[in-house]
């Protein structure tokens, strides 16, 4: 079987995939704001006159939704699907400000210190249609099932194309780096990450797209969820053992940075985002399990 899913990513750090059905078209995530113009061009070229109907939002982090306002300009009828919690997040001024700060930081990181700040209206970052467990989105000849998979954020979703058994793995379950390496992405809860890994495993997908990495080689699919589990466990164990030894949050973050921040993640994730994520994850695990 050939998988007709196109990579339409506009620039480093925020992957976007185009899924075409017989009736509707969708992108999985919307990438970063700094490269959204190229994203729009890539999608237009791939759609050849058809319009873009849906965004399937994995979660509300800035590197997954930054392109939405730019997509709305091109396709005003665009409908953005996301979690109920994500809809609330995007109504909070503090969250919108943080997204903007990270978008500005990423523009400088990827385009140079003189990069202009991305221009968009906060209200365009909204979720139009809330989806959760049991919901199904039809593209005509492709049916997409939705699963709630928390742990990276409370709004993290997994999407699964039933006809071709393709799963778009939630960042809660981890970020694959290739060569059997997995990067854990625990932010809100270790237990929720474990639950999300097991929910995803049970779907028994034949093909897996990992966040930021994209399509996993067929040979890595069978061991994928075990790899997610061991990365999450190691991250949790490092946190708890250093906490027990009396190390501070800062020192534990530094240890996690040494363990996980490889050249791959440096390219995919600016240092500020790593720092924010590690602080959230380490703090959550201590609160949850220590
Ligand atoms: Zn994220």
GROMACS .gro file of N, CA and C in nm, residues 135-231:
model
  291
  135UNK      N    1  -1.483   1.040   1.883
  135UNK     CA    2  -1.523   1.121   1.768
  135UNK      C    3  -1.455   1.073   1.640
  136UNK      N    4  -1.525   1.092   1.531
  136UNK     CA    5  -1.476   1.049   1.401
  136UNK      C    6  -1.490   1.167   1.304
  137UNK      N    7  -1.385   1.191   1.228
  137UNK     CA    8  -1.387   1.298   1.128
  137UNK      C    9  -1.377   1.232   0.992
  138UNK      N   10  -1.473   1.260   0.905
  138UNK     CA   11  -1.472   1.195   0.774
  138UNK      C   12  -1.414   1.290   0.668
  139UNK      N   13  -1.323   1.236   0.587
  139UNK     CA   14  -1.273   1.311   0.472
  139UNK      C   15  -1.333   1.253   0.344
  140UNK      N   16  -1.437   1.171   0.358
  140UNK     CA   17  -1.495   1.100   0.243
  140UNK      C   18  -1.448   0.956   0.248
  141UNK      N   19  -1.346   0.926   0.170
  141UNK     CA   20  -1.296   0.787   0.169
  141UNK      C   21  -1.190   0.761   0.278
  142UNK      N   22  -1.168   0.859   0.362
  142UNK     CA   23  -1.077   0.838   0.476
  142UNK      C   24  -1.148   0.878   0.604
  143UNK      N   25  -1.140   0.791   0.705
  143UNK     CA   26  -1.208   0.812   0.831
  143UNK      C   27  -1.104   0.829   0.942
  144UNK      N   28  -1.115   0.938   1.013
  144UNK     CA   29  -1.013   0.966   1.115
  144UNK      C   30  -1.076   0.958   1.254
  145UNK      N   31  -1.023   0.868   1.335
  145UNK     CA   32  -1.073   0.849   1.471
  145UNK      C   33  -0.985   0.930   1.568
  146UNK      N   34  -1.049   0.984   1.671
  146UNK     CA   35  -0.979   1.071   1.765
  146UNK      C   36  -0.965   1.003   1.902
  147UNK      N   37  -0.848   1.014   1.961
  147UNK     CA   38  -0.823   0.963   2.096
  147UNK      C   39  -0.760   1.073   2.180
  148UNK      N   40  -0.802   1.082   2.306
  148UNK     CA   41  -0.739   1.177   2.398
  148UNK      C   42  -0.618   1.111   2.460
  149UNK      N   43  -0.504   1.175   2.446
  149UNK     CA   44  -0.378   1.116   2.496
  149UNK      C   45  -0.297   1.225   2.566
  150UNK      N   46  -0.330   1.245   2.693
  150UNK     CA   47  -0.269   1.353   2.772
  150UNK      C   48  -0.130   1.315   2.825
  151UNK      N   49  -0.066   1.409   2.889
  151UNK     CA   50   0.063   1.383   2.953
  151UNK      C   51   0.171   1.480   2.906
  152UNK      N   52   0.166   1.513   2.777
  152UNK     CA   53   0.253   1.620   2.724
  152UNK      C   54   0.181   1.752   2.750
  153UNK      N   55   0.053   1.756   2.712
  153UNK     CA   56  -0.037   1.863   2.754
  153UNK      C   57  -0.171   1.798   2.787
  154UNK      N   58  -0.259   1.874   2.851
  154UNK     CA   59  -0.394   1.823   2.880
  154UNK      C   60  -0.482   1.822   2.756
  155UNK      N   61  -0.432   1.882   2.649
  155UNK     CA   62  -0.513   1.891   2.526
  155UNK      C   63  -0.459   1.802   2.415
  156UNK      N   64  -0.368   1.710   2.448
  156UNK     CA   65  -0.303   1.631   2.342
  156UNK      C   66  -0.398   1.525   2.285
  157UNK      N   67  -0.403   1.518   2.153
  157UNK     CA   68  -0.489   1.423   2.083
  157UNK      C   69  -0.406   1.334   1.991
  158UNK      N   70  -0.460   1.214   1.968
  158UNK     CA   71  -0.406   1.121   1.869
  158UNK      C   72  -0.510   1.106   1.759
  159UNK      N   73  -0.467   1.106   1.635
  159UNK     CA   74  -0.557   1.085   1.521
  159UNK      C   75  -0.516   0.956   1.450
  160UNK      N   76  -0.615   0.881   1.406
  160UNK     CA   77  -0.590   0.750   1.344
  160UNK      C   78  -0.674   0.735   1.219
  161UNK      N   79  -0.608   0.713   1.104
  161UNK     CA   80  -0.682   0.689   0.979
  161UNK      C   81  -0.714   0.540   0.971
  162UNK      N   82  -0.842   0.508   0.980
  162UNK     CA   83  -0.882   0.368   0.991
  162UNK      C   84  -0.852   0.287   0.867
  163UNK      N   85  -0.884   0.341   0.749
  163UNK     CA   86  -0.872   0.262   0.626
  163UNK      C   87  -0.730   0.213   0.601
  164UNK      N   88  -0.632   0.295   0.634
  164UNK     CA   89  -0.493   0.259   0.605
  164UNK      C   90  -0.413   0.225   0.730
  165UNK      N   91  -0.481   0.229   0.848
  165UNK     CA   92  -0.415   0.198   0.976
  165UNK      C   93  -0.291   0.286   1.000
  166UNK      N   94  -0.315   0.416   0.984
  166UNK     CA   95  -0.206   0.512   1.005
  166UNK      C   96  -0.235   0.592   1.132
  167UNK      N   97  -0.140   0.591   1.224
  167UNK     CA   98  -0.157   0.662   1.350
  167UNK      C   99  -0.062   0.782   1.358
  168UNK      N  100  -0.119   0.896   1.392
  168UNK     CA  101  -0.037   1.014   1.416
  168UNK      C  102  -0.016   1.023   1.566
  169UNK      N  103   0.099   0.976   1.611
  169UNK     CA  104   0.124   0.960   1.754
  169UNK      C  105   0.126   1.094   1.826
  170UNK      N  106   0.067   1.096   1.942
  170UNK     CA  107   0.067   1.215   2.027
  170UNK      C  108   0.207   1.241   2.081
  171UNK      N  109   0.239   1.368   2.095
  171UNK     CA  110   0.369   1.402   2.154
  171UNK      C  111   0.378   1.352   2.299
  172UNK      N  112   0.265   1.325   2.362
  172UNK     CA  113   0.265   1.267   2.497
  172UNK      C  114   0.342   1.136   2.502
  173UNK      N  115   0.338   1.061   2.392
  173UNK     CA  116   0.402   0.929   2.394
  173UNK      C  117   0.552   0.937   2.366
  174UNK      N  118   0.601   1.051   2.317
  174UNK     CA  119   0.744   1.068   2.293
  174UNK      C  120   0.770   1.122   2.154
  175UNK      N  121   0.895   1.160   2.130
  175UNK     CA  122   0.935   1.208   1.997
  175UNK      C  123   1.049   1.119   1.949
  176UNK      N  124   1.025   1.048   1.839
  176UNK     CA  125   1.125   0.955   1.786
  176UNK      C  126   1.237   1.034   1.719
  177UNK      N  127   1.360   0.987   1.738
  177UNK     CA  128   1.475   1.055   1.678
  177UNK      C  129   1.540   0.973   1.569
  178UNK      N  130   1.490   0.853   1.545
  178UNK     CA  131   1.555   0.764   1.450
  178UNK      C  132   1.655   0.673   1.521
  179UNK      N  133   1.700   0.569   1.451
  179UNK     CA  134   1.800   0.477   1.506
  179UNK      C  135   1.765   0.423   1.644
  180UNK      N  136   1.639   0.396   1.667
  180UNK     CA  137   1.599   0.336   1.794
  180UNK      C  138   1.604   0.430   1.913
  181UNK      N  139   1.614   0.560   1.887
  181UNK     CA  140   1.619   0.656   1.999
  181UNK      C  141   1.487   0.731   2.013
  182UNK      N  142   1.443   0.744   2.139
  182UNK     CA  143   1.319   0.814   2.167
  182UNK      C  144   1.344   0.923   2.270
  183UNK      N  145   1.283   1.038   2.245
  183UNK     CA  146   1.293   1.150   2.337
  183UNK      C  147   1.161   1.161   2.413
  184UNK      N  148   1.164   1.153   2.547
  184UNK     CA  149   1.038   1.162   2.622
  184UNK      C  150   0.986   1.306   2.623
  185UNK      N  151   0.855   1.323   2.632
  185UNK     CA  152   0.797   1.458   2.634
  185UNK      C  153   0.694   1.473   2.744
  186UNK      N  154   0.732   1.429   2.865
  186UNK     CA  155   0.640   1.440   2.979
  186UNK      C  156   0.636   1.586   3.026
  187UNK      N  157   0.518   1.644   3.028
  187UNK     CA  158   0.506   1.781   3.081
  187UNK      C  159   0.408   1.790   3.196
  188UNK      N  160   0.294   1.724   3.183
  188UNK     CA  161   0.191   1.741   3.286
  188UNK      C  162   0.180   1.623   3.381
  189UNK      N  163   0.213   1.501   3.336
  189UNK     CA  164   0.196   1.386   3.425
  189UNK      C  165   0.264   1.263   3.367
  190UNK      N  166   0.344   1.194   3.451
  190UNK     CA  167   0.405   1.068   3.409
  190UNK      C  168   0.297   0.962   3.386
  191UNK      N  169   0.203   0.952   3.481
  191UNK     CA  170   0.100   0.848   3.470
  191UNK      C  171   0.015   0.866   3.344
  192UNK      N  172  -0.018   0.992   3.313
  192UNK     CA  173  -0.096   1.015   3.191
  192UNK      C  174  -0.017   0.978   3.066
  193UNK      N  175   0.114   1.001   3.070
  193UNK     CA  176   0.197   0.959   2.956
  193UNK      C  177   0.192   0.808   2.940
  194UNK      N  178   0.205   0.736   3.050
  194UNK     CA  179   0.200   0.589   3.044
  194UNK      C  180   0.063   0.545   2.990
  195UNK      N  181  -0.043   0.606   3.040
  195UNK     CA  182  -0.178   0.572   2.992
  195UNK      C  183  -0.189   0.599   2.841
  196UNK      N  184  -0.134   0.712   2.797
  196UNK     CA  185  -0.142   0.749   2.655
  196UNK      C  186  -0.065   0.650   2.568
  197UNK      N  187   0.050   0.605   2.617
  197UNK     CA  188   0.128   0.506   2.542
  197UNK      C  189   0.046   0.377   2.527
  198UNK      N  190  -0.021   0.336   2.635
  198UNK     CA  191  -0.097   0.210   2.630
  198UNK      C  192  -0.223   0.223   2.543
  199UNK      N  193  -0.289   0.339   2.547
  199UNK     CA  194  -0.403   0.364   2.458
  199UNK      C  195  -0.357   0.354   2.312
  200UNK      N  196  -0.242   0.414   2.284
  200UNK     CA  197  -0.189   0.417   2.147
  200UNK      C  198  -0.147   0.278   2.102
  201UNK      N  199  -0.084   0.205   2.191
  201UNK     CA  200  -0.039   0.068   2.159
  201UNK      C  201  -0.158  -0.020   2.120
  202UNK      N  202  -0.268  -0.002   2.197
  202UNK     CA  203  -0.386  -0.087   2.178
  202UNK      C  204  -0.454  -0.063   2.042
  203UNK      N  205  -0.429   0.050   1.981
  203UNK     CA  206  -0.488   0.078   1.849
  203UNK      C  207  -0.429  -0.015   1.744
  204UNK      N  208  -0.305  -0.060   1.773
  204UNK     CA  209  -0.241  -0.160   1.689
  204UNK      C  210  -0.222  -0.113   1.544
  205UNK      N  211  -0.175   0.010   1.530
  205UNK     CA  212  -0.158   0.069   1.398
  205UNK      C  213  -0.044   0.003   1.321
  206UNK      N  214  -0.064  -0.005   1.189
  206UNK     CA  215   0.042  -0.061   1.103
  206UNK      C  216   0.148   0.042   1.072
  207UNK      N  217   0.107   0.169   1.068
  207UNK     CA  218   0.201   0.276   1.033
  207UNK      C  219   0.192   0.385   1.138
  208UNK      N  220   0.307   0.439   1.175
  208UNK     CA  221   0.310   0.542   1.279
  208UNK      C  222   0.388   0.664   1.230
  209UNK      N  223   0.324   0.780   1.243
  209UNK     CA  224   0.397   0.906   1.228
  209UNK      C  225   0.430   0.955   1.367
  210UNK      N  226   0.557   0.983   1.392
  210UNK     CA  227   0.598   1.037   1.522
  210UNK      C  228   0.609   1.188   1.510
  211UNK      N  229   0.574   1.260   1.617
  211UNK     CA  230   0.583   1.406   1.609
  211UNK      C  231   0.724   1.450   1.571
  212UNK      N  232   0.736   1.543   1.484
  212UNK     CA  233   0.864   1.601   1.442
  212UNK      C  234   0.949   1.508   1.355
  213UNK      N  235   0.936   1.377   1.370
  213UNK     CA  236   1.020   1.284   1.292
  213UNK      C  237   0.951   1.238   1.165
  214UNK      N  238   0.820   1.226   1.173
  214UNK     CA  239   0.733   1.179   1.064
  214UNK      C  240   0.730   1.026   1.056
  215UNK      N  241   0.722   0.970   0.935
  215UNK     CA  242   0.690   0.828   0.923
  215UNK      C  243   0.802   0.738   0.978
  216UNK      N  244   0.763   0.652   1.071
  216UNK     CA  245   0.857   0.556   1.129
  216UNK      C  246   0.883   0.445   1.028
  217UNK      N  247   1.007   0.400   1.021
  217UNK     CA  248   1.039   0.288   0.933
  217UNK      C  249   0.954   0.168   0.977
  218UNK      N  250   0.910   0.087   0.881
  218UNK     CA  251   0.828  -0.031   0.913
  218UNK      C  252   0.894  -0.119   1.019
  219UNK      N  253   1.026  -0.131   1.011
  219UNK     CA  254   1.097  -0.221   1.102
  219UNK      C  255   1.094  -0.171   1.247
  220UNK      N  256   1.065  -0.044   1.266
  220UNK     CA  257   1.065   0.013   1.402
  220UNK      C  258   0.926   0.016   1.464
  221UNK      N  259   0.823  -0.017   1.387
  221UNK     CA  260   0.686  -0.005   1.437
  221UNK      C  261   0.659  -0.101   1.554
  222UNK      N  262   0.704  -0.226   1.539
  222UNK     CA  263   0.674  -0.327   1.642
  222UNK      C  264   0.729  -0.287   1.780
  223UNK      N  265   0.847  -0.228   1.783
  223UNK     CA  266   0.907  -0.192   1.911
  223UNK      C  267   0.879  -0.050   1.957
  224UNK      N  268   0.796   0.020   1.880
  224UNK     CA  269   0.780   0.164   1.904
  224UNK      C  270   0.727   0.197   2.043
  225UNK      N  271   0.622   0.129   2.085
  225UNK     CA  272   0.558   0.166   2.212
  225UNK      C  273   0.642   0.126   2.333
  226UNK      N  274   0.719   0.016   2.320
  226UNK     CA  275   0.813  -0.019   2.428
  226UNK      C  276   0.920   0.089   2.442
  227UNK      N  277   0.962   0.141   2.328
  227UNK     CA  278   1.063   0.246   2.328
  227UNK      C  279   1.007   0.372   2.398
  228UNK      N  280   0.882   0.403   2.370
  228UNK     CA  281   0.816   0.517   2.435
  228UNK      C  282   0.815   0.497   2.587
  229UNK      N  283   0.778   0.375   2.626
  229UNK     CA  284   0.770   0.343   2.769
  229UNK      C  285   0.906   0.357   2.836
  230UNK      N  286   1.011   0.303   2.774
  230UNK     CA  287   1.140   0.307   2.843
  230UNK      C  288   1.195   0.450   2.850
  231UNK      N  289   1.168   0.532   2.749
  231UNK     CA  290   1.213   0.672   2.756
  231UNK      C  291   1.141   0.746   2.868
   0.00000   0.00000   0.00000
